PDB file of C-alpha atoms in Angstrom:
ATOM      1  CA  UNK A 994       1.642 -82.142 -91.181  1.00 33.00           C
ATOM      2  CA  UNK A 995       0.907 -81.192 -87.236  1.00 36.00           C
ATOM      3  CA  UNK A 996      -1.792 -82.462 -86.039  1.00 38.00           C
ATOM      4  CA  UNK A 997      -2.303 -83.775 -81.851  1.00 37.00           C
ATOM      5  CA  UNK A 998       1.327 -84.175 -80.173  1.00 36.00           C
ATOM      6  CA  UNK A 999       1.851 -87.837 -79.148  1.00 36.00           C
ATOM      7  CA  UNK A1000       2.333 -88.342 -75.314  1.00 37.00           C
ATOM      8  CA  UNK A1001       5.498 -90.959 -74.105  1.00 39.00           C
ATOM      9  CA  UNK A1002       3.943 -93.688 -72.790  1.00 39.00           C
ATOM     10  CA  UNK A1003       5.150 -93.914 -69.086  1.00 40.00           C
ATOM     11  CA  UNK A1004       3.382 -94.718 -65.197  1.00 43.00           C
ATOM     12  CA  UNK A1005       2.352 -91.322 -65.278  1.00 42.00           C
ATOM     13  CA  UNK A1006       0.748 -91.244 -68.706  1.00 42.00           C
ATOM     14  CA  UNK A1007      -1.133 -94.361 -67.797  1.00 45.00           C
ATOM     15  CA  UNK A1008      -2.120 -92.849 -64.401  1.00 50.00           C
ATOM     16  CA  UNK A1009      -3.793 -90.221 -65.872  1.00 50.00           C
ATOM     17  CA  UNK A1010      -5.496 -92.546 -68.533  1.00 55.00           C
ATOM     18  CA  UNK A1011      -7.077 -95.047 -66.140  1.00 67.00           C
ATOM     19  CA  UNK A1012      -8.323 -91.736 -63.454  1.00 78.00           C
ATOM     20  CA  UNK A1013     -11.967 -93.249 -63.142  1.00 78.00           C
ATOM     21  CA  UNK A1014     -13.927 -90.323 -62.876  1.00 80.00           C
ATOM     22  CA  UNK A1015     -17.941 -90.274 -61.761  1.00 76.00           C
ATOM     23  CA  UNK A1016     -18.946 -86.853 -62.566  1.00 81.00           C
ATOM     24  CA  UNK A1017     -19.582 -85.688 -65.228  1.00 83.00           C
ATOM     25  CA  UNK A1018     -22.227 -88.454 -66.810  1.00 83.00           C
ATOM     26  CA  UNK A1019     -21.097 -89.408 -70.395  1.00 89.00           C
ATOM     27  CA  UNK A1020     -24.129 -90.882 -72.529  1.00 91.00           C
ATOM     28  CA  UNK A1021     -23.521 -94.127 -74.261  1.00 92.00           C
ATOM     29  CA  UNK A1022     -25.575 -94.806 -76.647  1.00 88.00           C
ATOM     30  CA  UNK A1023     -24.745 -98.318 -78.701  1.00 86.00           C
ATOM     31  CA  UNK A1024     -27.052 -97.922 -81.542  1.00 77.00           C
ATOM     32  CA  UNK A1025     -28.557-100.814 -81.209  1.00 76.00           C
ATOM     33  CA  UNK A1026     -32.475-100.502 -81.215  1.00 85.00           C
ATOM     34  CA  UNK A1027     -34.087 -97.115 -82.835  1.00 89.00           C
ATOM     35  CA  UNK A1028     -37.683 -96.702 -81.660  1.00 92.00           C
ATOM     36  CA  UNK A1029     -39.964 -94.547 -84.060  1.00 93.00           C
ATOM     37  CA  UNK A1030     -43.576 -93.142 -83.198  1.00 93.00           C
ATOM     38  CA  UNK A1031     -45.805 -90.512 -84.177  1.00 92.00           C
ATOM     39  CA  UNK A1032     -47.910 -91.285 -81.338  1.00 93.00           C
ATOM     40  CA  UNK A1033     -46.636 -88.314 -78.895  1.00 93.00           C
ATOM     41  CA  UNK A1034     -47.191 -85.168 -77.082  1.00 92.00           C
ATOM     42  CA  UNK A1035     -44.683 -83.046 -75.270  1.00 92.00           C
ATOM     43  CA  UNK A1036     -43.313 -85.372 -72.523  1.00 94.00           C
ATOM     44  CA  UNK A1037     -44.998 -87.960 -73.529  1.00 95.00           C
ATOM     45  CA  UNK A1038     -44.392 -90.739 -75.930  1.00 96.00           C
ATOM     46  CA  UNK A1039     -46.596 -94.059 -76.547  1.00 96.00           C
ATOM     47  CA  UNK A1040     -44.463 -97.175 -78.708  1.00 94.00           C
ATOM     48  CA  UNK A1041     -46.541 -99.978 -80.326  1.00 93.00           C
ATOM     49  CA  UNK A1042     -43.293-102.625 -80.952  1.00 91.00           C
ATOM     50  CA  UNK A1043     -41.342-102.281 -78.171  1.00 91.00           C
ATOM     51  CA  UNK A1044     -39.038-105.384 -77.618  1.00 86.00           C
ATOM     52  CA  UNK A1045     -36.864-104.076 -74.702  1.00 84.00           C
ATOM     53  CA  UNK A1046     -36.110-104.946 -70.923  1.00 83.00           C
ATOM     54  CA  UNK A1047     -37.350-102.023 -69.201  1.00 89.00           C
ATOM     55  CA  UNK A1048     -40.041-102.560 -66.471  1.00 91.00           C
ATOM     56  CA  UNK A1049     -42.904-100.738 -65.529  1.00 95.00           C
ATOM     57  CA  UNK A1050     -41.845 -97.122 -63.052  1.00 96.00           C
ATOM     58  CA  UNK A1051     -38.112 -97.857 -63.807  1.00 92.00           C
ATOM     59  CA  UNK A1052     -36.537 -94.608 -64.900  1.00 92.00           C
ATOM     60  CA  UNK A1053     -34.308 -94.749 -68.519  1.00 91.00           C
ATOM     61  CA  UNK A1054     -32.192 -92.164 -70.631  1.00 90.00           C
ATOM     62  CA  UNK A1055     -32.659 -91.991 -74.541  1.00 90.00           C
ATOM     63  CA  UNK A1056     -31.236 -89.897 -77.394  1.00 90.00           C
ATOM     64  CA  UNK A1057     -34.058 -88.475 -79.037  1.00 92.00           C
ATOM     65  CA  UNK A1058     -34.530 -86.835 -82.944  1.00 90.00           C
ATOM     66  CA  UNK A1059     -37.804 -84.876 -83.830  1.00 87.00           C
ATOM     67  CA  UNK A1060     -38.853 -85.298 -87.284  1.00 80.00           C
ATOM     68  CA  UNK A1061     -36.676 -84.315 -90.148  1.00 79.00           C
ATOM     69  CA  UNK A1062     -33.955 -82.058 -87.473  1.00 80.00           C
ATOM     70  CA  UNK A1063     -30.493 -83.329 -87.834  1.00 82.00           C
ATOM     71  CA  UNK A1064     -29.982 -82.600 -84.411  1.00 84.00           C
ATOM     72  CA  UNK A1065     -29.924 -85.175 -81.442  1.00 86.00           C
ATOM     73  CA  UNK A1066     -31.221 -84.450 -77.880  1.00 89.00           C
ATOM     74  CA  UNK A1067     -30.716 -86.198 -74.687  1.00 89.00           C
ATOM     75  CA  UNK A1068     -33.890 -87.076 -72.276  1.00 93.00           C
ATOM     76  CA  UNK A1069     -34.724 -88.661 -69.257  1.00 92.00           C
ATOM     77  CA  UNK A1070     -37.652 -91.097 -69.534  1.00 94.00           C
ATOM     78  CA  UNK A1071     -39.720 -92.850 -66.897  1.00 96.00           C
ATOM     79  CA  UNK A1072     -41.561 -95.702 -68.174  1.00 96.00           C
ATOM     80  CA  UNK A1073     -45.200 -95.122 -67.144  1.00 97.00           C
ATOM     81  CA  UNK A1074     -46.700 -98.655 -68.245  1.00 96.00           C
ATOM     82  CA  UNK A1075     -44.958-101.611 -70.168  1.00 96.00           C
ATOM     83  CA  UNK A1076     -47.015-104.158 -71.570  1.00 96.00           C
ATOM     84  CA  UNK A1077     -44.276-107.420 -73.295  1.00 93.00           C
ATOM     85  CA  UNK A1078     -47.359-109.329 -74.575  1.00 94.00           C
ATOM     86  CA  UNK A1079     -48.892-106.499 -76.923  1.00 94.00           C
ATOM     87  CA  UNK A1080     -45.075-104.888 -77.362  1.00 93.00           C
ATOM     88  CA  UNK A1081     -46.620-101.477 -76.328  1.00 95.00           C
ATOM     89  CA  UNK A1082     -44.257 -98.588 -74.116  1.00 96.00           C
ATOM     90  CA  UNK A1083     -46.433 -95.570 -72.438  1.00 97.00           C
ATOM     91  CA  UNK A1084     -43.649 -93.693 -71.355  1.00 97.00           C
ATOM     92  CA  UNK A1085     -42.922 -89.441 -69.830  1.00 97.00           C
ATOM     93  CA  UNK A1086     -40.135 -88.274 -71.022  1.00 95.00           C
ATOM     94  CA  UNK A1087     -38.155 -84.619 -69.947  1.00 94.00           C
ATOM     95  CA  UNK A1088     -35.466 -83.190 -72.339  1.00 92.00           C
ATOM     96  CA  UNK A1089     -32.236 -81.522 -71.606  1.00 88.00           C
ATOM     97  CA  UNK A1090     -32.125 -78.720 -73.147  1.00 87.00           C
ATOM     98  CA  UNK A1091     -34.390 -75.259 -73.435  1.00 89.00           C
ATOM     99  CA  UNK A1092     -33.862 -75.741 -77.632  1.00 88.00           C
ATOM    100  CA  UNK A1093     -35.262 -79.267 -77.780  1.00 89.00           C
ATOM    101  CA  UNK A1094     -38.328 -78.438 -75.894  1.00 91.00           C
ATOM    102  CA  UNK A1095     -39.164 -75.615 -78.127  1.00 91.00           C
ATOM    103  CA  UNK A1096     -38.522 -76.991 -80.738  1.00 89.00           C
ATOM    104  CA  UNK A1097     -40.551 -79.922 -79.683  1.00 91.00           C
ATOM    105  CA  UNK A1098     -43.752 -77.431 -78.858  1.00 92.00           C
ATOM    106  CA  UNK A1099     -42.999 -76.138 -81.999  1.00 90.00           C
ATOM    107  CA  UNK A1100     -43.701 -79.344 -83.964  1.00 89.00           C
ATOM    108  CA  UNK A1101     -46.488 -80.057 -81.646  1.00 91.00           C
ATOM    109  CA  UNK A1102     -48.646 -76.669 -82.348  1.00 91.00           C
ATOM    110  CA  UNK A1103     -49.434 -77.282 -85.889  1.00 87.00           C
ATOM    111  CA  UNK A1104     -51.598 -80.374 -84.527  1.00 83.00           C
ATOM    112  CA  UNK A1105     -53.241 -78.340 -82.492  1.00 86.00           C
ATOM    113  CA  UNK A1106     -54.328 -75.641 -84.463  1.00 86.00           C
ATOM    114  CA  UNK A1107     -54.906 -78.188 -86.998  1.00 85.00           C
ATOM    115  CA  UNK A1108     -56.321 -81.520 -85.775  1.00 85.00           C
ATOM    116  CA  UNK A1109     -56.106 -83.448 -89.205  1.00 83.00           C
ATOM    117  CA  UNK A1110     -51.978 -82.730 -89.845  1.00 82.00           C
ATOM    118  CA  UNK A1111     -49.940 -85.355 -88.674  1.00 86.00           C
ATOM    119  CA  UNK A1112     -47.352 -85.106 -86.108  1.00 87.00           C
ATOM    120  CA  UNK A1113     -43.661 -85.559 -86.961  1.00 91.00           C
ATOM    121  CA  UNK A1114     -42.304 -88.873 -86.053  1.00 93.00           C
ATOM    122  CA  UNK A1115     -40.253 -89.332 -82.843  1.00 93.00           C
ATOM    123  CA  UNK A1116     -36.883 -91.123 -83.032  1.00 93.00           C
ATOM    124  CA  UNK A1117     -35.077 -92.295 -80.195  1.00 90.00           C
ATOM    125  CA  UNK A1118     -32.598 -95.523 -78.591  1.00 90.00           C
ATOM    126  CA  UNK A1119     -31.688 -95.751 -74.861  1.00 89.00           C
ATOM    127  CA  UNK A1120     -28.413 -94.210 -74.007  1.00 90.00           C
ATOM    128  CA  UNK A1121     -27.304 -95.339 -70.616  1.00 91.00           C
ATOM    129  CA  UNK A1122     -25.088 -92.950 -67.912  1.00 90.00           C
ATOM    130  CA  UNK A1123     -21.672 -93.822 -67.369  1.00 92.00           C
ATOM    131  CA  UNK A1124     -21.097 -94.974 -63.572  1.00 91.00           C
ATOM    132  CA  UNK A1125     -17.468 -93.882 -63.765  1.00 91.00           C
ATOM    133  CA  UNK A1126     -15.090 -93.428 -66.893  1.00 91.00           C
ATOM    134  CA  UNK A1127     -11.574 -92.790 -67.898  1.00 90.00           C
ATOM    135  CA  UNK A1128      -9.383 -92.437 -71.230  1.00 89.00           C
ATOM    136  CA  UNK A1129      -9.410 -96.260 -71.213  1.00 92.00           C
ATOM    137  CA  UNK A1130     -13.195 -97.045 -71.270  1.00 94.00           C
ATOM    138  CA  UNK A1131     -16.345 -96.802 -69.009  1.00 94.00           C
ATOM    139  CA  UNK A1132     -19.241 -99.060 -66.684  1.00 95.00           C
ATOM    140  CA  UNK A1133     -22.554 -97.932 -67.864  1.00 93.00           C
ATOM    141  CA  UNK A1134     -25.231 -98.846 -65.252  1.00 88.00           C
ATOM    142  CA  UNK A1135     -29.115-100.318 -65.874  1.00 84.00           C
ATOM    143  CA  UNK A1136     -27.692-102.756 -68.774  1.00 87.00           C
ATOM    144  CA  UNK A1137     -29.826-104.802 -69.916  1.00 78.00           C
ATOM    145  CA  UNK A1138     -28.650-105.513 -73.511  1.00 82.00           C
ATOM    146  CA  UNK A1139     -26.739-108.580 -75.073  1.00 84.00           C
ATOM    147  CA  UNK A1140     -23.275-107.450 -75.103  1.00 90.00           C
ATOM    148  CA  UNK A1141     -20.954-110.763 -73.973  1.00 93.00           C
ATOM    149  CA  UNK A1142     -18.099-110.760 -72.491  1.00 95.00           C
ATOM    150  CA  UNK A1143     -14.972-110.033 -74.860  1.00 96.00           C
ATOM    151  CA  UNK A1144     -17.228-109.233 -77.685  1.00 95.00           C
ATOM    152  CA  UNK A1145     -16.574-105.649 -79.606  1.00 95.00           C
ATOM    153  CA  UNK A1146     -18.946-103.259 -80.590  1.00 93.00           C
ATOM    154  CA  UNK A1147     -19.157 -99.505 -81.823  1.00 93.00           C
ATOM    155  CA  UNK A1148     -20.682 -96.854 -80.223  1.00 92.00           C
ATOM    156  CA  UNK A1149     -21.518 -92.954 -79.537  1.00 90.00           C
ATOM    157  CA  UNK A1150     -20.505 -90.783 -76.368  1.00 91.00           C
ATOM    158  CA  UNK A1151     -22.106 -87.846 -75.907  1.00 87.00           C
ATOM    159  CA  UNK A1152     -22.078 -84.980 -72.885  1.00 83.00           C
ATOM    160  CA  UNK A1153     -25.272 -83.550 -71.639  1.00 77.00           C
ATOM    161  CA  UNK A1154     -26.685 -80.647 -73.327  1.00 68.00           C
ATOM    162  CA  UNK A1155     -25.127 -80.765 -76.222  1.00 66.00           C
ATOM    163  CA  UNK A1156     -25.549 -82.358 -79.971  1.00 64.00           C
ATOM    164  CA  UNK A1157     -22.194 -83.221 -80.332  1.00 72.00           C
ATOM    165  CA  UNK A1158     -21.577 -86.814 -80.462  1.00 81.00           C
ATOM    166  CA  UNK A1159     -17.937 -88.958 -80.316  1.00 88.00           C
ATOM    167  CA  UNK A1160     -17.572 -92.385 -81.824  1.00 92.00           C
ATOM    168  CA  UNK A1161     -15.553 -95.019 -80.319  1.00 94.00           C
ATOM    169  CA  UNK A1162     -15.174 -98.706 -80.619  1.00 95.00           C
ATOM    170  CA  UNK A1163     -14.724-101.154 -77.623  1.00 96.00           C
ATOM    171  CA  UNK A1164     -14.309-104.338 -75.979  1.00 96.00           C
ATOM    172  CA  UNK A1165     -16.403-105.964 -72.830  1.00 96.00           C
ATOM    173  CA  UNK A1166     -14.426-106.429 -70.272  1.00 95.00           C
ATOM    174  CA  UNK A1167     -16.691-107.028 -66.387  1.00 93.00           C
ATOM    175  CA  UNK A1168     -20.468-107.577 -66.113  1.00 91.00           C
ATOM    176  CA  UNK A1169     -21.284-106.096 -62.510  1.00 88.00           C
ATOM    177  CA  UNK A1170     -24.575-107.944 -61.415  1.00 82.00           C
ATOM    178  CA  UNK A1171     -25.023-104.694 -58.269  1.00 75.00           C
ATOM    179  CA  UNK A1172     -25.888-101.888 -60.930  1.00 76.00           C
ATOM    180  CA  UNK A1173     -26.660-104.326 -63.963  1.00 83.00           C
ATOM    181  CA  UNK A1174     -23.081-102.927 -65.069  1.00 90.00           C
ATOM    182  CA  UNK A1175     -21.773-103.368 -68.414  1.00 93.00           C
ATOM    183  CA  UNK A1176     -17.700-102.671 -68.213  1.00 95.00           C
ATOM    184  CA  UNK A1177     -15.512-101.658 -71.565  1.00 96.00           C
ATOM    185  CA  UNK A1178     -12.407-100.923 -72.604  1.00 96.00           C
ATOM    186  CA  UNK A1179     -11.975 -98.500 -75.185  1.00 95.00           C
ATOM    187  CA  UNK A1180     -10.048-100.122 -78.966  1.00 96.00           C
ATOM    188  CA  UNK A1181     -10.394 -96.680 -80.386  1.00 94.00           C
ATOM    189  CA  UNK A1182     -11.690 -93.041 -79.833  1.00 92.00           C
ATOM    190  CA  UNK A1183     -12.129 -90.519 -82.915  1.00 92.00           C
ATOM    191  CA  UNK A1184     -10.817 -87.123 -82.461  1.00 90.00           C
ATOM    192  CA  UNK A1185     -13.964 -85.844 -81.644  1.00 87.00           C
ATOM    193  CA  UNK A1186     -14.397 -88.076 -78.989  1.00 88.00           C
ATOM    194  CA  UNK A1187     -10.958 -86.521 -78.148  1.00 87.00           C
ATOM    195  CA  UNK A1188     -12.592 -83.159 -77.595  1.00 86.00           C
ATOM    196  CA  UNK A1189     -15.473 -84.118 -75.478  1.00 84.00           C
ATOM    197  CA  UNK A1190     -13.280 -85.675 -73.105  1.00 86.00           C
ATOM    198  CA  UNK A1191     -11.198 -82.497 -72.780  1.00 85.00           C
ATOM    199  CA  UNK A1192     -13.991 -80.876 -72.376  1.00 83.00           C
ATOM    200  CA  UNK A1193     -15.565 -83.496 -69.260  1.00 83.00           C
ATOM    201  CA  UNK A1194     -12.555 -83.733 -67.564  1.00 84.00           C
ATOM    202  CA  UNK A1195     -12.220 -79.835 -67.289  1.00 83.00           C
ATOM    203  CA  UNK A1196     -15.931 -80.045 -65.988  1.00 79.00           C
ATOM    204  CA  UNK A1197     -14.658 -82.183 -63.266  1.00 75.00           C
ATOM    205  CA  UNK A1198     -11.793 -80.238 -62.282  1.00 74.00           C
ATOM    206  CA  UNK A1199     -13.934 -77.306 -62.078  1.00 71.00           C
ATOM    207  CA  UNK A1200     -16.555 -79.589 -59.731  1.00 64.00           C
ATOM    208  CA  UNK A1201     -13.596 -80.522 -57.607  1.00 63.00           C
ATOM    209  CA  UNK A1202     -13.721 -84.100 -58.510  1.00 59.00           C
TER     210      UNK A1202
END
């Protein structure tokens, strides 16, 4: 059977592996909280039982699914009002890519020209930028989760733009308290995950990085 050759491990292999590199952003989303609401408009988004940390004007990122798609699509949120006692999220949000907001405007026409349909639910969970990364794991800033120290957990990785997605499991290593830092050391990475860092690392070279 061939399938990927199988590098000697060596100083130079685990150079390369442990390269911590800051651009591009990897998304990590941990699957830990999905948010639904059919309370929305293009950019914007209100939640009625939100439980989470963010504050009111702090900026987020979020993988986001419109109604019945299968596809997945990176935004940027800012988090416009946050009230803990009532669990309610008023929140602007500003998608990635040209397809999601079409489709998006798409969805959101068919209220307009008819007032009494109902708008497609909105599904999304906070994926949080990578502050550096390498072959051997990542630090993901704005953390504000319940991860613990030496405790494992499964994930997705996915590269702006795109609906691809890589699945990887992990281990916490570091808490950094000056970007609310959560540190992890990749256990395992799927093939696909593989692929998508090929694919980052080239975007680096390419930046100069």
């Amino acid at each position: 059977m061939i399938g990927r050759p199988i590098a000697k491990a060596g100083p130079s292999r685990a150079k390369v592996r442990d390269k911590r590199l800051s651009m591009p952003n990897l998304f990590i989303d941990l699957r830990d909280k999905v948010y639904r609401t059919n309370t929305w408009a293009p950019g914007k988004l209100i939640l009625s039982d939100y439980e989470g940390a963010l504050a009111t004007g702090e900026d987020f990122s979020g993988v986001l699914k419109i109604g019945g798609s299968p596809k997945v699509f990176l935004f940027d949120g800012h988090a416009a009002r946050v009230d803990y006692i009532n669990k309610k999220l008023a929140a602007s949000f500003e998608l990635h890519s040209a397809e999601a907001q079409d489709l998006l405007a798409k969805y959101y026409s068919v209220k307009e020209n008819n007032p009494a349909a109902e708008l497609p639910p909105l599904l999304f969970s906070l994926a949080y930028r990578t502050v550096n990364w390498s072959l051997s794991g990542f630090l993901i800033g704005n953390y504000a989760g319940k991860l613990k120290i030496g405790q494992q957990f499964s994930g997705m990785i996915r590269l702006d733009k795109t609906t691809k997605a890589g699945f990887f499991r992990a281990e916490v290593k570091r808490h950094v308290g000056a970007v609310r830092g959560l540190g992890a050391q990749f256990l395992s990475l799927t093939p696909e995950t593989f692929e998508m860092f090929e694919i980052a690392m080239k975007k680096s070279e390419s930046a100069g990085n």
